[in-house]
Structure formats: structure tokens, C-alpha cells
Short mmCIF file of C-alpha atoms in Angstrom, two decimals:
data_model
loop_
_atom_site.label_atom_id
_atom_site.label_comp_id
_atom_site.label_asym_id
_atom_site.label_seq_id
_atom_site.Cartn_x
_atom_site.Cartn_y
_atom_site.Cartn_z
CA MET V 987 -3.03 -4.37 -0.66
CA SER V 988 -5.46 -3.99 -3.50
CA ASN V 989 -8.84 -5.70 -3.56
CA LYS V 990 -9.15 -5.39 -7.36
CA SER V 991 -10.57 -8.45 -9.08
CA ILE V 992 -8.34 -10.66 -11.19
CA SER V 993 -9.03 -10.90 -14.91
CA PRO V 994 -10.47 -14.23 -16.21
CA THR V 995 -7.22 -14.95 -18.06
CA ALA V 996 -5.12 -14.43 -14.94
CA ALA V 997 -7.61 -16.40 -12.84
CA ASN V 998 -6.99 -19.50 -14.98
CA CYS V 999 -3.23 -19.31 -14.36
CA PHE V 1000 -1.33 -20.51 -11.33
CA ASP V 1001 -0.48 -17.51 -9.23
CA LEU V 1002 0.97 -16.68 -5.83
CA SER V 1003 -0.76 -14.33 -3.43
CA ALA V 1004 0.97 -11.51 -1.58
CA ALA V 1005 0.68 -13.56 1.63
CA ALA V 1006 2.35 -16.54 -0.04
CA LEU V 1007 5.18 -14.33 -1.29
CA HIS V 1008 5.76 -13.04 2.23
CA LEU V 1009 5.88 -16.59 3.61
CA ILE V 1010 8.29 -17.72 0.88
CA ALA V 1011 10.58 -14.75 1.51
CA MET V 1012 10.55 -15.38 5.27
CA ALA V 1013 11.41 -19.06 4.78
CA LEU V 1014 14.30 -18.17 2.46
CA MET V 1015 15.57 -15.56 4.90
CA LEU V 1016 15.43 -18.10 7.73
CA MET V 1017 17.56 -20.47 5.65
CA ASP V 1018 20.17 -17.77 5.13
CA HIS V 1019 20.24 -16.90 8.81
CA LEU V 1020 20.49 -20.58 9.81
CA TRP V 1021 23.62 -20.76 7.68
CA ALA V 1022 24.95 -17.57 9.33
CA THR V 1023 24.46 -18.99 12.83
CA LEU V 1024 23.79 -22.68 13.50
CA LEU V 1025 24.60 -24.39 10.19
CA PRO V 1026 27.61 -22.66 8.57
CA ALA V 1027 28.66 -25.84 6.76
CA GLN V 1028 25.37 -26.01 4.83
CA GLU V 1029 26.21 -23.55 2.08
CA TRP V 1030 23.09 -24.41 0.12
CA LEU V 1031 21.13 -22.54 2.79
CA THR V 1032 22.75 -19.21 1.98
CA CYS V 1033 22.39 -19.94 -1.74
CA ALA V 1034 18.64 -20.26 -1.21
CA GLY V 1035 18.74 -17.16 0.98
CA ARG V 1036 19.93 -15.05 -1.96
CA LEU V 1037 16.33 -15.06 -3.23
CA ALA V 1038 14.82 -13.47 -0.12
CA PHE V 1039 15.80 -9.82 -0.42
CA PRO V 1040 14.51 -9.17 -3.97
CA ILE V 1041 11.11 -10.53 -2.88
CA PHE V 1042 11.04 -8.22 0.15
CA ALA V 1043 12.08 -5.29 -2.06
CA PHE V 1044 9.31 -6.11 -4.54
CA MET V 1045 6.70 -6.38 -1.78
CA THR V 1046 7.79 -3.03 -0.34
CA VAL V 1047 7.00 -1.40 -3.68
CA GLU V 1048 3.69 -3.25 -3.88
CA GLY V 1049 2.94 -2.06 -0.37
CA TYR V 1050 3.58 1.54 -1.38
CA PHE V 1051 1.13 1.39 -4.28
CA HIS V 1052 -1.58 -0.43 -2.32
CA THR V 1053 -1.35 0.93 1.21
CA ARG V 1054 -4.30 2.92 2.49
CA ASN V 1055 -2.13 4.97 4.83
CA LEU V 1056 1.45 5.66 3.80
CA LYS V 1057 2.30 7.37 7.08
CA ARG V 1058 1.34 4.26 9.06
CA TYR V 1059 3.27 2.08 6.63
CA VAL V 1060 6.42 4.17 7.13
CA LEU V 1061 5.97 4.23 10.90
CA ARG V 1062 5.56 0.43 11.01
CA LEU V 1063 8.79 -0.02 9.10
CA LEU V 1064 10.55 2.48 11.36
CA LEU V 1065 9.24 0.76 14.51
CA PHE V 1066 10.36 -2.71 13.43
CA ALA V 1067 13.68 -1.38 12.12
CA LEU V 1068 14.36 -0.11 15.64
CA LEU V 1069 13.10 -3.29 17.31
CA SER V 1070 15.20 -5.46 14.98
CA GLU V 1071 18.50 -3.65 15.43
CA VAL V 1072 19.60 -5.33 18.68
CA PRO V 1073 18.72 -8.90 17.51
CA PHE V 1074 20.46 -8.14 14.19
CA ASP V 1075 23.57 -6.81 15.98
CA LEU V 1076 23.65 -9.86 18.24
CA MET V 1077 23.37 -12.23 15.28
CA TYR V 1078 25.90 -10.57 12.97
CA GLY V 1079 28.23 -8.84 15.41
CA GLY V 1080 27.88 -10.93 18.54
CA THR V 1081 27.28 -7.78 20.56
CA TRP V 1082 24.39 -5.53 21.58
CA PHE V 1083 25.81 -2.63 19.60
CA TYR V 1084 27.29 -3.27 16.15
CA PRO V 1085 27.33 0.08 14.31
CA VAL V 1086 29.02 -1.12 11.11
CA HIS V 1087 26.00 -3.05 9.79
CA GLN V 1088 22.29 -2.18 10.05
CA ASN V 1089 19.32 -4.48 9.53
CA VAL V 1090 17.49 -4.84 6.23
CA ILE V 1091 14.37 -2.92 7.24
CA TRP V 1092 16.42 0.29 7.10
CA THR V 1093 17.24 -0.61 3.49
CA LEU V 1094 13.57 -1.04 2.64
CA LEU V 1095 12.66 2.16 4.49
CA LEU V 1096 15.20 4.22 2.53
CA GLY V 1097 13.80 2.77 -0.70
CA LEU V 1098 10.22 3.50 0.33
CA LEU V 1099 10.96 7.14 1.21
CA GLY V 1100 12.78 7.59 -2.09
CA ILE V 1101 9.83 6.18 -4.02
CA HIS V 1102 7.44 8.52 -2.23
CA LEU V 1103 9.56 11.52 -3.18
CA MET V 1104 9.75 10.45 -6.83
CA GLU V 1105 6.02 9.70 -7.01
CA THR V 1106 5.18 13.09 -5.46
CA VAL V 1107 7.13 14.82 -8.23
CA ARG V 1108 5.77 12.51 -10.96
CA LYS V 1109 2.19 13.48 -10.10
CA LYS V 1110 3.01 17.08 -10.97
CA GLN V 1111 3.34 15.87 -14.59
CA LYS V 1112 6.60 17.68 -15.23
CA THR V 1113 8.71 15.08 -17.01
CA GLY V 1114 11.99 16.97 -16.89
CA LEU V 1115 11.70 17.64 -13.17
CA TYR V 1116 10.70 14.03 -12.52
CA LEU V 1117 13.73 12.68 -14.37
CA LEU V 1118 16.05 15.04 -12.52
CA VAL V 1119 14.61 14.21 -9.12
CA SER V 1120 14.64 10.48 -9.90
CA ALA V 1121 18.32 10.62 -10.80
CA LEU V 1122 19.13 12.54 -7.62
CA VAL V 1123 17.07 10.18 -5.46
CA MET V 1124 18.83 7.14 -6.94
CA VAL V 1125 22.25 8.63 -6.23
CA ALA V 1126 21.19 9.74 -2.74
CA GLY V 1127 19.69 6.34 -1.95
CA ALA V 1128 22.83 4.52 -3.05
CA VAL V 1129 25.08 6.88 -1.08
CA LEU V 1130 22.94 6.85 2.09
CA GLY V 1131 22.58 3.08 1.96
CA THR V 1132 26.34 2.65 1.64
CA LEU V 1133 27.35 5.26 4.21
CA GLY V 1134 24.63 4.09 6.60
CA MET V 1135 25.89 0.51 6.15
CA VAL V 1136 22.39 -0.88 5.85
CA ASP V 1137 22.00 -4.50 4.76
CA TYR V 1138 22.97 -4.85 1.07
CA TYR V 1139 24.23 -1.26 1.26
CA GLY V 1140 23.39 1.10 -1.61
CA ALA V 1141 22.76 -1.83 -3.94
CA GLY V 1142 19.88 -2.88 -1.70
CA VAL V 1143 18.22 0.54 -1.95
CA LEU V 1144 18.69 0.45 -5.73
CA THR V 1145 16.95 -2.95 -5.79
CA VAL V 1146 13.83 -1.36 -4.29
CA PHE V 1147 14.01 1.38 -6.95
CA ILE V 1148 14.29 -1.27 -9.69
CA PHE V 1149 10.88 -2.65 -8.81
CA TYR V 1150 9.51 0.89 -8.74
CA PHE V 1151 10.79 1.90 -12.18
CA PHE V 1152 9.84 -1.47 -13.71
CA HIS V 1153 6.53 -1.83 -11.91
CA GLY V 1154 4.02 -3.83 -13.92
CA ARG V 1155 3.76 -6.94 -16.07
CA LYS V 1156 4.53 -5.54 -19.51
CA TRP V 1157 7.35 -7.37 -21.29
CA TRP V 1158 9.73 -4.43 -21.02
CA CYS V 1159 9.11 -4.23 -17.25
CA LEU V 1160 9.97 -7.91 -16.78
CA LEU V 1161 13.03 -7.57 -19.01
CA GLY V 1162 14.07 -4.44 -17.12
CA GLN V 1163 13.78 -6.24 -13.79
CA LEU V 1164 15.93 -9.10 -15.07
CA ALA V 1165 18.66 -6.88 -16.56
CA ALA V 1166 18.76 -4.44 -13.63
CA LEU V 1167 18.86 -7.19 -11.00
CA TYR V 1168 21.71 -8.86 -12.90
CA TRP V 1169 23.64 -5.58 -12.85
CA VAL V 1170 23.04 -4.96 -9.14
CA ASN V 1171 23.72 -8.50 -7.92
CA VAL V 1172 26.52 -9.62 -10.23
CA ALA V 1173 28.27 -6.38 -11.21
CA LEU V 1174 27.76 -4.34 -8.01
CA LEU V 1175 27.49 -6.88 -5.18
CA GLY V 1176 29.45 -9.78 -6.68
CA GLY V 1177 30.95 -11.96 -3.99
CA LEU V 1178 31.69 -15.66 -3.89
CA VAL V 1179 32.27 -17.20 -7.33
CA TYR V 1180 31.98 -20.89 -8.21
CA PRO V 1181 34.01 -22.34 -11.12
CA ILE V 1182 31.79 -24.40 -13.44
CA GLN V 1183 32.86 -26.60 -16.35
CA LEU V 1184 30.38 -26.91 -19.21
CA PHE V 1185 31.01 -28.45 -22.65
CA GLY V 1186 34.73 -28.51 -21.97
CA MET V 1187 34.83 -24.81 -21.06
CA GLU V 1188 35.23 -23.25 -17.63
CA PHE V 1189 32.84 -20.55 -16.47
CA GLU V 1190 32.50 -18.55 -13.27
CA PHE V 1191 29.14 -18.46 -11.50
CA CYS V 1192 28.47 -15.71 -8.95
CA GLN V 1193 26.58 -16.93 -5.88
CA GLN V 1194 24.80 -13.58 -5.52
CA GLY V 1195 23.47 -14.08 -9.04
CA LEU V 1196 21.06 -16.63 -7.59
CA ALA V 1197 19.03 -13.61 -6.48
CA LEU V 1198 17.68 -13.43 -10.04
CA LEU V 1199 15.73 -16.64 -9.36
CA ALA V 1200 13.54 -14.55 -7.04
CA LEU V 1201 11.87 -13.29 -10.21
CA VAL V 1202 10.16 -16.67 -10.61
CA PRO V 1203 7.85 -16.32 -7.57
CA ILE V 1204 7.60 -12.55 -8.15
CA TRP V 1205 6.34 -13.08 -11.71
CA LEU V 1206 3.85 -15.66 -10.44
CA TYR V 1207 2.23 -12.92 -8.34
CA ARG V 1208 -0.62 -11.19 -10.16
CA GLY V 1209 -2.02 -8.89 -7.49
CA ARG V 1210 -4.01 -11.36 -5.39
CA GLN V 1211 -3.87 -10.46 -1.72
CA GLY V 1212 -4.50 -13.83 -0.10
CA CYS V 1213 -4.62 -14.10 3.68
CA HIS V 1214 -4.81 -10.64 5.20
CA SER V 1215 -5.48 -9.59 8.77
CA LYS V 1216 -3.83 -7.40 11.38
CA PRO V 1217 -2.48 -10.42 13.33
CA PHE V 1218 -0.99 -11.91 10.14
CA GLN V 1219 0.47 -8.55 9.11
CA TYR V 1220 2.18 -7.94 12.44
CA ALA V 1221 3.29 -11.57 12.67
CA CYS V 1222 5.16 -11.08 9.39
CA TYR V 1223 6.84 -7.97 10.76
CA ALA V 1224 7.61 -9.58 14.13
CA PHE V 1225 9.10 -12.67 12.49
CA TYR V 1226 12.23 -10.72 11.57
CA PRO V 1227 13.44 -9.66 15.03
CA VAL V 1228 11.97 -12.70 16.83
CA HIS V 1229 13.62 -15.35 14.65
CA MET V 1230 17.01 -13.61 14.87
CA LEU V 1231 16.76 -13.45 18.65
CA LEU V 1232 15.83 -17.14 18.84
CA LEU V 1233 18.75 -18.08 16.60
CA VAL V 1234 21.13 -16.10 18.82
CA LEU V 1235 19.79 -17.84 21.94
CA ALA V 1236 20.09 -21.25 20.25
CA LEU V 1237 23.65 -20.47 19.12
CA ASN V 1238 24.68 -19.41 22.62
CA PHE V 1239 23.18 -22.61 24.05
CA VAL V 1240 25.04 -24.78 21.50
CA ASN V 1241 28.35 -22.99 22.13
CA ARG V 1242 28.27 -23.42 25.91
#
């Protein structure tokens, strides 16, 4: 992450650090996975969990722009994607090998590799080529994510790209994030719909649309790194496979 100083204006505002964002996203993900395993009746847990993935997607893009060694960043994601696959398969498929659904780190990794390709072309300062490659990468990312059956499928890879294309705090970037996330989560992913009556009229509310609320903590982040150390970094990575494995063990104990 960057060590750049925060402007006086930003310093006077409440902001969340990168470390705090990671912790928030992990807590939200844990809620979702508790609903998927031990507490299926507590639907509010999965509603809260809808906010987790956009935060992870955003932090993946931030990681790309601030990492000192992209190769190590990619290899870390690859390592933990491999380590997480068995716990993920056990949690979602109830078996050691569940080929029809892959864990979310593969989604983030596909997005990261796509961003690197687009950025490599952008630095050549050939606008036409950059636009062409960006369009092809977006299509390829969506197709590979869907065919590879990674978590959130192609829509998940597109979510990572959203935070790449609308990277920054200008008003049009924030508006772009909001509009694009609405399209991905409501139009593409959809899912469970709740009927709501308001002012005598009935509306439909898409549960996946709650993912847009992730923009609140994301917009409160202004580049501050917060707690940063190798143990903390690897603890954040290890949390994903470890917590899934513990939930599986707890579920098996309860179901005895």
C-alpha cells in the first residue's frame, strides 16, 4: 500500500484505513458463511454478507496500484486460492472435490491479471489499442469467470474491473461505481427478491442489491494504510481458508 501523506482536508474527515476495510470485509464474509453453514435461519447474516465481495474487489485494485512487487502479489493470491479450494468445496459442496464452484480468490486473481494486461497496454499511450484490449479483456474475464465457475462468476470479475475503470475519488468515478455495481448486482446477478410496500405501492427489492451499500465504507477510505505488517497481511489471507475449515468442522460436530 501507499505511504503517501493525506491532505489536510482529508485528515480532518473521518476515514477508514485499508486494514480496517479488510477487517470489515472479513467480518461480513464470516456472517455470510455462518448463514451458509450453522445459522441458515438467520437471513440477515447473508444480507450483511452481500457487502463483502465489493470491498474485496476494491482492495484488490488498490493492491495492484500500490504493491511493490506484482509478481509476489499474484503468487500470494494463487497460493491461497489453491489452499482455499478444499475448505471451500467442503463448505459449499460437502465434499473434498466440488468442481462446479470455485472459491472467490480465483475471481479476484482473474480480475487482477486482466487489470495488469490493460494497464500494460495503457502505458503505451495508444488510446485506440487500449480501448480495444480493454473491451476484449472485459469479455474474456466475464467468459472465463462464468465457464470457470468462480465465485460470483463473470459478474465477479467485472466487479473488479469496475473499480479499475472508476478508480479515484472524482464525482464521475463515484457515480460510475454506483451505476456499474447496480447493473452487475441487480441486472446481472439478481437473485432473491423481497416485496416491499411503500406509500400504498408495492415494490420489489433485490437482496443482491445490498452490495451497493459496500460503497459506504469504500468511500470512507482515502488511502490511509493503517496497521501493516507481514503477520497481519498473511493473517488476512489465511483467514479465508481457516474460517471455512472451522465452520465445516463445527457443522459436522453439530450434525452428529
